[in-house]
PDB file of C-alpha atoms in Angstrom:
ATOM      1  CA  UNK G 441     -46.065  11.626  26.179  1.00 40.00           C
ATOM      2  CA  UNK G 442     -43.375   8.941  24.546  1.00 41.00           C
ATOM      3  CA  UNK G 443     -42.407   9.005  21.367  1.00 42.00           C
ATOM      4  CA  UNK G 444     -41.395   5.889  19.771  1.00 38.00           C
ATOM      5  CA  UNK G 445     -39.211   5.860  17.144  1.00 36.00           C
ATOM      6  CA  UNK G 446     -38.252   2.878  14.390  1.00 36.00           C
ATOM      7  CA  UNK G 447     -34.714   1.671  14.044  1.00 37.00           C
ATOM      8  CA  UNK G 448     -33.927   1.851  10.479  1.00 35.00           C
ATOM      9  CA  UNK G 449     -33.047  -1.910   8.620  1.00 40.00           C
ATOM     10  CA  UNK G 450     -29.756  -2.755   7.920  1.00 42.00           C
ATOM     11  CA  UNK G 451     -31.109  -3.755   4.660  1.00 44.00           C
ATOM     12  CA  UNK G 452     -34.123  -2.937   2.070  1.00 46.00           C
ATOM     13  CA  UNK G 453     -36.362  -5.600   1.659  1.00 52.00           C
ATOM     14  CA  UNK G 454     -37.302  -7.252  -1.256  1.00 58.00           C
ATOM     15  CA  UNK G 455     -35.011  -8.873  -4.425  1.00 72.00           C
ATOM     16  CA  UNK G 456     -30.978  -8.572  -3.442  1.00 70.00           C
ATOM     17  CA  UNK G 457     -30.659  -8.032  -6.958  1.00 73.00           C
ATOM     18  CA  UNK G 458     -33.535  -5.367  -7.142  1.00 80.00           C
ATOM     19  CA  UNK G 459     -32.151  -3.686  -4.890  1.00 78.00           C
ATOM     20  CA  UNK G 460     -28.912  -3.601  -6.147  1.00 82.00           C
ATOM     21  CA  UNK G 461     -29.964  -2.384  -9.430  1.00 85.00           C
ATOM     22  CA  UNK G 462     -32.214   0.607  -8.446  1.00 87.00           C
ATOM     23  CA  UNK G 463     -29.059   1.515  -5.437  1.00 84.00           C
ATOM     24  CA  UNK G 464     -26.584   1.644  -8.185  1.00 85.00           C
ATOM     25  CA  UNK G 465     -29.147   3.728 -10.568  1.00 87.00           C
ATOM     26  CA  UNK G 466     -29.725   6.445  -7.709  1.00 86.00           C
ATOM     27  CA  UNK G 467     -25.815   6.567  -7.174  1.00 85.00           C
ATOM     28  CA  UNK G 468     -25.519   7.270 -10.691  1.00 86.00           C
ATOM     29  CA  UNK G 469     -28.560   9.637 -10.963  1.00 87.00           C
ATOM     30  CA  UNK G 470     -26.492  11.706  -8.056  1.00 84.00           C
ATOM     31  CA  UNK G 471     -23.172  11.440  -9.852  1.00 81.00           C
ATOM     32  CA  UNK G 472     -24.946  12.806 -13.604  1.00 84.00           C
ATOM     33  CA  UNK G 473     -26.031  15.894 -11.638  1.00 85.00           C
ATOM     34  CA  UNK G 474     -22.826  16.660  -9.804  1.00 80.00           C
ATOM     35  CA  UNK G 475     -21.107  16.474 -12.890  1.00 78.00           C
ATOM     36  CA  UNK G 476     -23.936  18.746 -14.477  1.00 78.00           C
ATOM     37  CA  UNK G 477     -23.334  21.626 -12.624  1.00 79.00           C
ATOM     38  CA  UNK G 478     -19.742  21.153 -13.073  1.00 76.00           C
ATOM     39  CA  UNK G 479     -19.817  21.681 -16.882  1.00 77.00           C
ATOM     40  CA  UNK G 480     -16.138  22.208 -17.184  1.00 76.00           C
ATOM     41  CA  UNK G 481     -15.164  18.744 -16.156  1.00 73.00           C
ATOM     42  CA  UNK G 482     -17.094  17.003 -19.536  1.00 73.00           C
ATOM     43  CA  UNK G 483     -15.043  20.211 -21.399  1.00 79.00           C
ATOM     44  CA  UNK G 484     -12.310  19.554 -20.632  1.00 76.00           C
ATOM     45  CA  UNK G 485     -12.353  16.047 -21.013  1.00 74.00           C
ATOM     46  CA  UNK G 486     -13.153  16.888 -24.648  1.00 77.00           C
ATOM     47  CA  UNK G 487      -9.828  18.946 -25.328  1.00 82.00           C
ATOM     48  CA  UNK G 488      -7.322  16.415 -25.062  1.00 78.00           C
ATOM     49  CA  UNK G 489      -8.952  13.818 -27.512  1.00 80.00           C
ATOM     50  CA  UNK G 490      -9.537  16.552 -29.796  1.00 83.00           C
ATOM     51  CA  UNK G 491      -5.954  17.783 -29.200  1.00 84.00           C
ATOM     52  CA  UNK G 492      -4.933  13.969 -29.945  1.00 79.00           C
ATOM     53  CA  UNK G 493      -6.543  13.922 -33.549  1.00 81.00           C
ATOM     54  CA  UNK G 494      -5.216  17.491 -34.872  1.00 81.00           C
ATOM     55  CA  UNK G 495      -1.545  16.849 -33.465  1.00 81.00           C
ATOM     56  CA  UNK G 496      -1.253  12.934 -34.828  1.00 77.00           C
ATOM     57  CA  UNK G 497      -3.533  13.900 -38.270  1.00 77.00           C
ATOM     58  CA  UNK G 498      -2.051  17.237 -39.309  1.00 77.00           C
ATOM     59  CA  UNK G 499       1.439  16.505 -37.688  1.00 75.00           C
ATOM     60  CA  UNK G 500       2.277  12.878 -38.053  1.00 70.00           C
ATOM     61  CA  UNK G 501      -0.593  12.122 -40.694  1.00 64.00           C
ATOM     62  CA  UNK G 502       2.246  12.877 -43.782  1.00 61.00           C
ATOM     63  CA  UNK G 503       5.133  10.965 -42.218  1.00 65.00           C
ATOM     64  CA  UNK G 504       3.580   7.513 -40.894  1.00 67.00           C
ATOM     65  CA  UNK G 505       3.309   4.310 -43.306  1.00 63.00           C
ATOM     66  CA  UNK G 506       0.309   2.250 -42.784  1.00 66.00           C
ATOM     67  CA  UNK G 507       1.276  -1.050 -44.471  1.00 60.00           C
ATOM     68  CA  UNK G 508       2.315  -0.085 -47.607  1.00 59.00           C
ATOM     69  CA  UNK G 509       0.384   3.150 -48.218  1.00 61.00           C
ATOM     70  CA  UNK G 510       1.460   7.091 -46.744  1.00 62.00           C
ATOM     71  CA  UNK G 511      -0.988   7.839 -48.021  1.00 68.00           C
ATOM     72  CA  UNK G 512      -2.253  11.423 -44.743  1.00 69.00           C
ATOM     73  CA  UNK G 513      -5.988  10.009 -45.625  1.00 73.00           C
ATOM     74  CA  UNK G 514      -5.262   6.613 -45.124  1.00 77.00           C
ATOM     75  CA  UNK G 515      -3.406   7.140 -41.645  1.00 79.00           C
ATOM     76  CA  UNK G 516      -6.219   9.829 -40.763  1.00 82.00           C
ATOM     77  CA  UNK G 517      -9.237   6.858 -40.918  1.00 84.00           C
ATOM     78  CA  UNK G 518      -6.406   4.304 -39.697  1.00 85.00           C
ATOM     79  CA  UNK G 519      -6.187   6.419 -36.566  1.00 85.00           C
ATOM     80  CA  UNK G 520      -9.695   7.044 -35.390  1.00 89.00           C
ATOM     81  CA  UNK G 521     -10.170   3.532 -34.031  1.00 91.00           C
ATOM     82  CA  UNK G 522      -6.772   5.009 -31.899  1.00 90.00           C
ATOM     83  CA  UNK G 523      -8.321   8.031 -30.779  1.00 91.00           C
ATOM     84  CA  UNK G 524     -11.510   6.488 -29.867  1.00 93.00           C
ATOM     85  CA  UNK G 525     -10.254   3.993 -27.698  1.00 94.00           C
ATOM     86  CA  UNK G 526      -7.519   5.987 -25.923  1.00 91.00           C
ATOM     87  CA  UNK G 527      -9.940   8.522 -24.877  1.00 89.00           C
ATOM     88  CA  UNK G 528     -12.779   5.797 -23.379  1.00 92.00           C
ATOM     89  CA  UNK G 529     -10.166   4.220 -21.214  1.00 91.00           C
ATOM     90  CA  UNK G 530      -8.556   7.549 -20.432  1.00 86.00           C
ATOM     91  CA  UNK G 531     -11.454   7.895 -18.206  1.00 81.00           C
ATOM     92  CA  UNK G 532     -10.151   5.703 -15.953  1.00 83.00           C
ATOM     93  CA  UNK G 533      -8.473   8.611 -14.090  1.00 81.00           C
ATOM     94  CA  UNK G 534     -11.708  11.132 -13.473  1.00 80.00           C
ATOM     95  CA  UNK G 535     -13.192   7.549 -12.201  1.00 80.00           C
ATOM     96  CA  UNK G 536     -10.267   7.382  -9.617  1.00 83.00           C
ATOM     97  CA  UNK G 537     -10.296  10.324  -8.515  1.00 81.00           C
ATOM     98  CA  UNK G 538     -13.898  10.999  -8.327  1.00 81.00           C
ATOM     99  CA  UNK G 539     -14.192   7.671  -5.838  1.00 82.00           C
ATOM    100  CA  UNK G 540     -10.880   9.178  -3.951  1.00 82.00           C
ATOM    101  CA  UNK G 541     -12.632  12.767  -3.288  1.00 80.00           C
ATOM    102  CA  UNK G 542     -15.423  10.603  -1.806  1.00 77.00           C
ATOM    103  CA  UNK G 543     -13.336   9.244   0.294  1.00 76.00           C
ATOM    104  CA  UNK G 544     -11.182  12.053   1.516  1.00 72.00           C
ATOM    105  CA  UNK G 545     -14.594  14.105   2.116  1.00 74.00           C
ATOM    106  CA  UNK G 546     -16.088  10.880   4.396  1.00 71.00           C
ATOM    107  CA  UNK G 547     -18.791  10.639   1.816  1.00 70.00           C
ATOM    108  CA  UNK G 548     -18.113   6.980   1.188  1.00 69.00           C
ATOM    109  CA  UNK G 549     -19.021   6.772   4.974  1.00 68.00           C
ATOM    110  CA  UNK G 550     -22.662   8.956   4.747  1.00 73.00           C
ATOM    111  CA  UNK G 551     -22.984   6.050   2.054  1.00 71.00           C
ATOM    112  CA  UNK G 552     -22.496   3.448   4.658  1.00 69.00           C
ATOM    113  CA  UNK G 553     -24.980   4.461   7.044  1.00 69.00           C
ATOM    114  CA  UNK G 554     -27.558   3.879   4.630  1.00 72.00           C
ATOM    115  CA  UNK G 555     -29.810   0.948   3.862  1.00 73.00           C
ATOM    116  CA  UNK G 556     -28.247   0.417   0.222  1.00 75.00           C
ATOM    117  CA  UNK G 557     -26.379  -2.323  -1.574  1.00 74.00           C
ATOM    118  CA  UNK G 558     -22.946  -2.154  -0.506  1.00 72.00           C
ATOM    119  CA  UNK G 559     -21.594  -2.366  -4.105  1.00 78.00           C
ATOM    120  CA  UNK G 560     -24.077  -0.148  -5.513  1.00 83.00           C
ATOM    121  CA  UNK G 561     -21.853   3.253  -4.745  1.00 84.00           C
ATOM    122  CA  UNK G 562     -19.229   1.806  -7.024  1.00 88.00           C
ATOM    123  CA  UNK G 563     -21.685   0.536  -9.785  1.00 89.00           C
ATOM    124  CA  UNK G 564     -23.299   4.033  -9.553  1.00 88.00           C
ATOM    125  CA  UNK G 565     -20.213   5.959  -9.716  1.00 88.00           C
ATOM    126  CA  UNK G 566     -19.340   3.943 -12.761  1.00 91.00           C
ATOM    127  CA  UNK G 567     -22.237   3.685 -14.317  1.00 91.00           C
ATOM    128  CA  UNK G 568     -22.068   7.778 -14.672  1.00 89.00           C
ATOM    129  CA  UNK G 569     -18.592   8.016 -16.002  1.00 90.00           C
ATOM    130  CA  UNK G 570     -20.138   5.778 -19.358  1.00 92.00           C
ATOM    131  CA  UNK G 571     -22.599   8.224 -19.527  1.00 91.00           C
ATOM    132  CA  UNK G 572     -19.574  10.745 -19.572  1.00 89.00           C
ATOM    133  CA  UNK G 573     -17.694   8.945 -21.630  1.00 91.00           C
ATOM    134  CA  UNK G 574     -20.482   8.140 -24.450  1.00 92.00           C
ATOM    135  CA  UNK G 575     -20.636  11.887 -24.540  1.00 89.00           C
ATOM    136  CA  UNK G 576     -17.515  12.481 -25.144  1.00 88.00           C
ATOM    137  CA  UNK G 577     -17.520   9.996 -27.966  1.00 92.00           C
ATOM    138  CA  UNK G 578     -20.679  11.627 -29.817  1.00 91.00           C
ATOM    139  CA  UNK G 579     -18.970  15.111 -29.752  1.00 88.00           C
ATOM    140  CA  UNK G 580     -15.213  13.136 -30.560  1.00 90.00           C
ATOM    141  CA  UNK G 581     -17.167  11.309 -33.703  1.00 91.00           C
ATOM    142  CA  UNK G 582     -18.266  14.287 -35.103  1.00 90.00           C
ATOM    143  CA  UNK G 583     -14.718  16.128 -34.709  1.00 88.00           C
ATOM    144  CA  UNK G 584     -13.212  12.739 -36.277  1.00 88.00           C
ATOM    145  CA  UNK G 585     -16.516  13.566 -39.161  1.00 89.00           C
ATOM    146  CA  UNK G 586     -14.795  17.063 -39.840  1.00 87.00           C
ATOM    147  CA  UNK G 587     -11.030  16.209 -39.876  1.00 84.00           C
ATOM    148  CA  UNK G 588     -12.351  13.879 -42.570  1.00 84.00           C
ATOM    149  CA  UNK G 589     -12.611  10.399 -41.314  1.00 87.00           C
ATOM    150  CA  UNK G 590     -15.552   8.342 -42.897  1.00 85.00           C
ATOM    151  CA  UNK G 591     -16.143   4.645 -42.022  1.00 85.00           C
ATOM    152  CA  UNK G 592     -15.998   2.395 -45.007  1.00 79.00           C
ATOM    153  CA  UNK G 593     -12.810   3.699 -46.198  1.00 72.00           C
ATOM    154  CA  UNK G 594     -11.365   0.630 -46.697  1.00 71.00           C
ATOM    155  CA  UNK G 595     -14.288  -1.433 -47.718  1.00 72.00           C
ATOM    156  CA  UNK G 596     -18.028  -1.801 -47.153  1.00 81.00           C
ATOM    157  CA  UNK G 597     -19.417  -1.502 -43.583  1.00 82.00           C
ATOM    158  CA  UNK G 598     -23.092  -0.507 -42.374  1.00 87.00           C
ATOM    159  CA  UNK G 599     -24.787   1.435 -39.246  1.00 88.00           C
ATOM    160  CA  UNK G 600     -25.403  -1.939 -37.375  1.00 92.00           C
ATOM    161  CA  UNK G 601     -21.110  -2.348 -37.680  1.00 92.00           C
ATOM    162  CA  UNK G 602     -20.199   1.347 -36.762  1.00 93.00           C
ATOM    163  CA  UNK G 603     -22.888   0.785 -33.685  1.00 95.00           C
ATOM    164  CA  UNK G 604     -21.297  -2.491 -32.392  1.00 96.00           C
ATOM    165  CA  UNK G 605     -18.129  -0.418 -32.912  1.00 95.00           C
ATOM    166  CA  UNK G 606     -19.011   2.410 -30.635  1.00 96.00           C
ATOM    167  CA  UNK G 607     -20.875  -0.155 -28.164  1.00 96.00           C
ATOM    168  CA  UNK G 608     -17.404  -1.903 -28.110  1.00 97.00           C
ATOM    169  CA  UNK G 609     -15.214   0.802 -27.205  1.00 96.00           C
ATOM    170  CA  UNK G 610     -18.018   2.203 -24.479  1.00 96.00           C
ATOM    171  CA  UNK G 611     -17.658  -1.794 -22.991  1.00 96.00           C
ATOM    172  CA  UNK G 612     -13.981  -1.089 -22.871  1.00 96.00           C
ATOM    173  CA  UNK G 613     -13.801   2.223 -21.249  1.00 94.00           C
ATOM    174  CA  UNK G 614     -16.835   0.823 -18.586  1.00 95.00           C
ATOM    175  CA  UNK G 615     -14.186  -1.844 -18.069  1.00 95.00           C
ATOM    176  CA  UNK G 616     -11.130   0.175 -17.750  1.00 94.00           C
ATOM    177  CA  UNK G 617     -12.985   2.450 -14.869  1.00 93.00           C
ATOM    178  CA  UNK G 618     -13.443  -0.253 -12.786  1.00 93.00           C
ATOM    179  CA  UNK G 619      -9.438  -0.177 -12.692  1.00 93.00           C
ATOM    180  CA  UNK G 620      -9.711   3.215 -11.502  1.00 90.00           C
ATOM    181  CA  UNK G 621     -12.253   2.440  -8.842  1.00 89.00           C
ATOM    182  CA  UNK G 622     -10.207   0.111  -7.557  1.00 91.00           C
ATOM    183  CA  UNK G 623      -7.121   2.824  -7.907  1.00 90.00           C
ATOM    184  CA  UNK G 624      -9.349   5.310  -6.027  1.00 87.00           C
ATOM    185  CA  UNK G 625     -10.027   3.485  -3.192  1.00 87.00           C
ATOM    186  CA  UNK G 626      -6.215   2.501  -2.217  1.00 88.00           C
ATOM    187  CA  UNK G 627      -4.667   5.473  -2.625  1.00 85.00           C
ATOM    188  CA  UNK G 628      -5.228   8.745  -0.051  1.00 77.00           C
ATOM    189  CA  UNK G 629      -6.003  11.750  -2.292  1.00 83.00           C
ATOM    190  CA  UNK G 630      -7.842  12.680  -5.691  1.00 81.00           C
ATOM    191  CA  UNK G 631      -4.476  14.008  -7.022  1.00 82.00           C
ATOM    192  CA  UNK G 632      -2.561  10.368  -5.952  1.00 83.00           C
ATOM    193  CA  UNK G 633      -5.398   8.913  -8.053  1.00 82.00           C
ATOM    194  CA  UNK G 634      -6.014  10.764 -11.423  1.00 79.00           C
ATOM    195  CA  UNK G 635      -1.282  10.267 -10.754  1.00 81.00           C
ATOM    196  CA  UNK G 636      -2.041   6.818 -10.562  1.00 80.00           C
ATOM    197  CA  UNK G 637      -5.073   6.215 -13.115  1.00 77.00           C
ATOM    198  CA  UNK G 638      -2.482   8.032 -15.801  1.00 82.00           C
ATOM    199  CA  UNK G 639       0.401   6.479 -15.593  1.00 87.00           C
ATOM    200  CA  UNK G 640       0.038   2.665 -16.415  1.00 90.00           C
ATOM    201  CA  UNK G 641      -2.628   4.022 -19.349  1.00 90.00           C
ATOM    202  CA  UNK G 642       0.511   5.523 -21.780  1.00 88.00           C
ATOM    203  CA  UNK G 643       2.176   2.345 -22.092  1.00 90.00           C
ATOM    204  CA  UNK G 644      -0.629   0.479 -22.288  1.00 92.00           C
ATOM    205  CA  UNK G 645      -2.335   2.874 -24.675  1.00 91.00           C
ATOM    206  CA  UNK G 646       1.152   3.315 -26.898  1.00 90.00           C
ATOM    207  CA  UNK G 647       2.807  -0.333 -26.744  1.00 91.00           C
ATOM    208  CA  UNK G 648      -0.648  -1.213 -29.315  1.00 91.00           C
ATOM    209  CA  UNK G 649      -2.010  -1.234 -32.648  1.00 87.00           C
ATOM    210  CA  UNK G 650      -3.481   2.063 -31.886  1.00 87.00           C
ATOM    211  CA  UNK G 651      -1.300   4.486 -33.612  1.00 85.00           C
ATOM    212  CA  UNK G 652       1.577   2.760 -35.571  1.00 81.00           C
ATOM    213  CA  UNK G 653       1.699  -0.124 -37.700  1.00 78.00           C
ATOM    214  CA  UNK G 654       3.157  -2.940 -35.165  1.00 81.00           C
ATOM    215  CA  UNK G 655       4.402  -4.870 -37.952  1.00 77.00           C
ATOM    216  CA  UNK G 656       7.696  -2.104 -37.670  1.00 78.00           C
ATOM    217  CA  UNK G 657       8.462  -3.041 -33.556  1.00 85.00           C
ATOM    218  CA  UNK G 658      10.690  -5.768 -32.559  1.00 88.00           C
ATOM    219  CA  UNK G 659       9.009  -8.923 -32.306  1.00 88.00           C
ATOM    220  CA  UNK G 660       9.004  -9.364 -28.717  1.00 90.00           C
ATOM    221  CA  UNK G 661       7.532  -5.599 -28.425  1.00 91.00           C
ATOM    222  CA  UNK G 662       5.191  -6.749 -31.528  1.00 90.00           C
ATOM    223  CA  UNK G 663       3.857  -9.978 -29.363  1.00 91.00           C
ATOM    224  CA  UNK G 664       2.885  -7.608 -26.150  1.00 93.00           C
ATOM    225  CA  UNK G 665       1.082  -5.214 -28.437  1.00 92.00           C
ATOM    226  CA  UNK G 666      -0.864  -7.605 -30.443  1.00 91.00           C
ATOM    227  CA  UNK G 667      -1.899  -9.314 -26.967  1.00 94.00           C
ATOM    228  CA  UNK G 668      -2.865  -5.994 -25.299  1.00 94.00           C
ATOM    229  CA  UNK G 669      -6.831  -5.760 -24.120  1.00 94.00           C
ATOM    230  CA  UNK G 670      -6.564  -2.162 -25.757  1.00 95.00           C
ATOM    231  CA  UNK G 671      -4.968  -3.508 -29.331  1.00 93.00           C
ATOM    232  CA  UNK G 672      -8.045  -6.189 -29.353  1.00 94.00           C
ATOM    233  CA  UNK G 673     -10.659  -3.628 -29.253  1.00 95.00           C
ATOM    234  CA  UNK G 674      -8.763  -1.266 -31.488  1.00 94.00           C
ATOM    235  CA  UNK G 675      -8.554  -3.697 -33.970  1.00 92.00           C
ATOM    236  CA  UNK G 676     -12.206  -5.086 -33.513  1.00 94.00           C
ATOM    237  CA  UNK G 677     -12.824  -1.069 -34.176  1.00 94.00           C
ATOM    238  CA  UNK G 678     -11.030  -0.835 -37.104  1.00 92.00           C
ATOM    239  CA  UNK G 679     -12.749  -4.032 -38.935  1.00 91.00           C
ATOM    240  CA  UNK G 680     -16.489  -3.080 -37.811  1.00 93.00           C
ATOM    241  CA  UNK G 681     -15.341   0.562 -39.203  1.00 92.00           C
ATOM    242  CA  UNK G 682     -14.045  -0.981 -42.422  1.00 87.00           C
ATOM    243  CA  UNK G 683     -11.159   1.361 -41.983  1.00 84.00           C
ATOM    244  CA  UNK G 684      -7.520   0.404 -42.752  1.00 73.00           C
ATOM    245  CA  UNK G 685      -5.858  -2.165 -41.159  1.00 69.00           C
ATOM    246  CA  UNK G 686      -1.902  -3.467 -40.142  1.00 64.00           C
ATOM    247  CA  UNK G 687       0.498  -6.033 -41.542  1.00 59.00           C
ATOM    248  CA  UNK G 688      -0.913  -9.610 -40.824  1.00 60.00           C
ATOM    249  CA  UNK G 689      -0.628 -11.518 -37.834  1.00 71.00           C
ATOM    250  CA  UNK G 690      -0.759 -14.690 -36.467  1.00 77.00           C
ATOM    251  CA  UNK G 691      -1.685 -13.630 -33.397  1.00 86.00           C
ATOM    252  CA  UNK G 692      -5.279 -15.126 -31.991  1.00 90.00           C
ATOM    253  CA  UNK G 693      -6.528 -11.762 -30.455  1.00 91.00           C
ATOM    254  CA  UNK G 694      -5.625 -10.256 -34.328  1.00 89.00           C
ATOM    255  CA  UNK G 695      -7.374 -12.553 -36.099  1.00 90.00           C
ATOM    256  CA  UNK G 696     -10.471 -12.625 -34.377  1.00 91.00           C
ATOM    257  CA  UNK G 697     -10.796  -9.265 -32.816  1.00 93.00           C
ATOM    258  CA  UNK G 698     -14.244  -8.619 -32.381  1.00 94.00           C
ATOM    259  CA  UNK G 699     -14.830 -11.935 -29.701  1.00 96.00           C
ATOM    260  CA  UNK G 700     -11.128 -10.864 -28.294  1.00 96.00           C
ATOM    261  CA  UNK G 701     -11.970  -7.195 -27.380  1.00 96.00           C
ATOM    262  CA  UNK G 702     -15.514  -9.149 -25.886  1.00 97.00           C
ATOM    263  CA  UNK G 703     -13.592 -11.598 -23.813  1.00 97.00           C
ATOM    264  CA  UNK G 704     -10.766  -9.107 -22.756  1.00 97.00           C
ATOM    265  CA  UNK G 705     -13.664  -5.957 -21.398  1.00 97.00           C
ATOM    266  CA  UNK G 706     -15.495  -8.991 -19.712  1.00 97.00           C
ATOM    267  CA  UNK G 707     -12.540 -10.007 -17.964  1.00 97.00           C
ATOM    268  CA  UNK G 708     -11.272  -6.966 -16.589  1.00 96.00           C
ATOM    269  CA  UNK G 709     -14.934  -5.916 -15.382  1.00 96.00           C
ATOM    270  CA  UNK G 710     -15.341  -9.290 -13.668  1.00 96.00           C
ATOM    271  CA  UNK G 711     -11.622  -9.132 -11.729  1.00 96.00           C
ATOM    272  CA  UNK G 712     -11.647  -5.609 -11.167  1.00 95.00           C
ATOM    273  CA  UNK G 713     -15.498  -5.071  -9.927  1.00 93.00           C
ATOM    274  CA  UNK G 714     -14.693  -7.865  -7.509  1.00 93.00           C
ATOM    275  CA  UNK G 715     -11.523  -6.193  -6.505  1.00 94.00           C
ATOM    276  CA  UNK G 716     -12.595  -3.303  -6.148  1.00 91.00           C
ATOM    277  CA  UNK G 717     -15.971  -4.100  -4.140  1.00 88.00           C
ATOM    278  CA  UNK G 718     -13.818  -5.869  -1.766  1.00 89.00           C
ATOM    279  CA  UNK G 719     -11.678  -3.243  -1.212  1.00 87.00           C
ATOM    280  CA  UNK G 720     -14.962  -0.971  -0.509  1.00 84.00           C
ATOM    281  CA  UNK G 721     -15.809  -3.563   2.297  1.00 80.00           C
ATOM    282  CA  UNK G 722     -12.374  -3.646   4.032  1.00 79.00           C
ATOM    283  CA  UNK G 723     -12.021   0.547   3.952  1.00 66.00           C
ATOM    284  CA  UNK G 724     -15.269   1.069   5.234  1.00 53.00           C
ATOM    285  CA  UNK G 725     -15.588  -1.756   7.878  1.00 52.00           C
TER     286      UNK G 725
END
């Protein structure tokens, strides 16, 4: 008695784009539950943000001139938009290194045998670290809530602004992990890429509009922050917020924030997706 037995297709049938979608969902579905049953991962993730705000509120808060006011309330809601933003793009490093374990543990290559989209591991793997992150920002908004930080501060604002807000900085840090896919799959090991997905992120996070009134650097310093991705979306934060702002500028990406921190987060995902599906291709051909 034979047995016959079906090859299995390269590829799914049906819509390319179908496909791709509900491969990147079940990527991400795996991912969620991994990182459920490692509950320590989203904890700790939560006690350096919070760290952030008491250190720069109830250390710095007293000393730091926002404009003209020194006023500690003033800097506190003049900070949040900070806080916020540093900690979605600070996922950038659990991104690398998650994609580098992969690697290292040939799970990438289980992956590959599959009939699946090839860019859907990436996508999927992404997709769950927004999930992560928008977490994170519930529990850091209500921490922010406590310390004493209240949108409208500095004007009127309403919940369709403070959403767009939040939806902003989660388009930023989806962006930003897309660098650290791309960071995961060059270098060799996990610890190489959370190394790697750190170190560009302090200047980048620091040389901004994110924690001191730029209208105090040197004007060449001044002209880098108020043209950094991360400043843009900061800002845009900071006018759906109604919170307080900087000195003026003349800069483009100051003066119209919002479409700025929209352009820049495009951008980045477009480059660095394509990047870093590329780069999926070549290391597992």
């Amino acid at each position: 008695m034979s047995t016959v037995t079906e090859a299995v297709p390269a590829t799914a049938p049906g819509n390319p784009f179908g496909r791709s979608v509900r491969d990147s969902l079940i990527v991400a579905k795996r991912n969620l539950i991994r990182m459920s049953r490692i509950p320590e991962m989203l904890i700790f993730g939560l006690i350096q943000p919070i760290m952030f705000v008491v250190l720069f509120t109830y250390v710095f808060g007293g000393s730091m001139k926002i404009g003209t006011s020194t006023s500690a309330l003033d800097y506190k809601n003049f900070l949040m938009a900070g806080i916020f933003a540093q900690t979605v793009t600070f996922a950038t490093a659990s991104s690398g290194a998650g994609i580098a374990d992969d690697m290292h543990k040939g799970l990438i290559d289980r992956f590959r045998s599959l009939p699946m989209a090839r860019g859907a591991v990436l996508t999927g793997r992404t997709l769950a670290d927004l999930v992560q992150t928008a977490l994170t920002l519930l529990v850091l908004a209500v921490v922010a809530l406590l310390v004493g930080w209240r949108a409208g501060s500095d004007g009127h604002t309403n919940a369709g602004k403070v959403l767009a807000a939040f939806a902003l900085l989660l388009l930023l840090g989806y962006a930003f992990t897309w660098i650290g896919a791309l960071i995961g799959l060059t270098v060799r090991t996990p610890e190489a890429a959370t190394s790697g997905g750190l170190i560009w992120l302090f200047p980048v996070t620091f040389i901004s509009k994110a924690f001191v009134d730029t209208g105090n650097m040197t004007p060449w310093l001044r002209h880098i922050a108020e043209w950094n991705p991360f400043s843009a979306t900061v800002q845009a934060t900071r006018v759906l917020f109604a919170n307080p702002g900087q000195s003026a500028s003349g800069a483009w990406p100051m003066e119209h924030p919002v479409w700025a921190s929209l352009i820049w987060s495009v951008l980045i995902i477009v480059v660095f997706r394509t990047l870093a599906v590329r780069k999926y291709r070549s290391a597992t051909a």
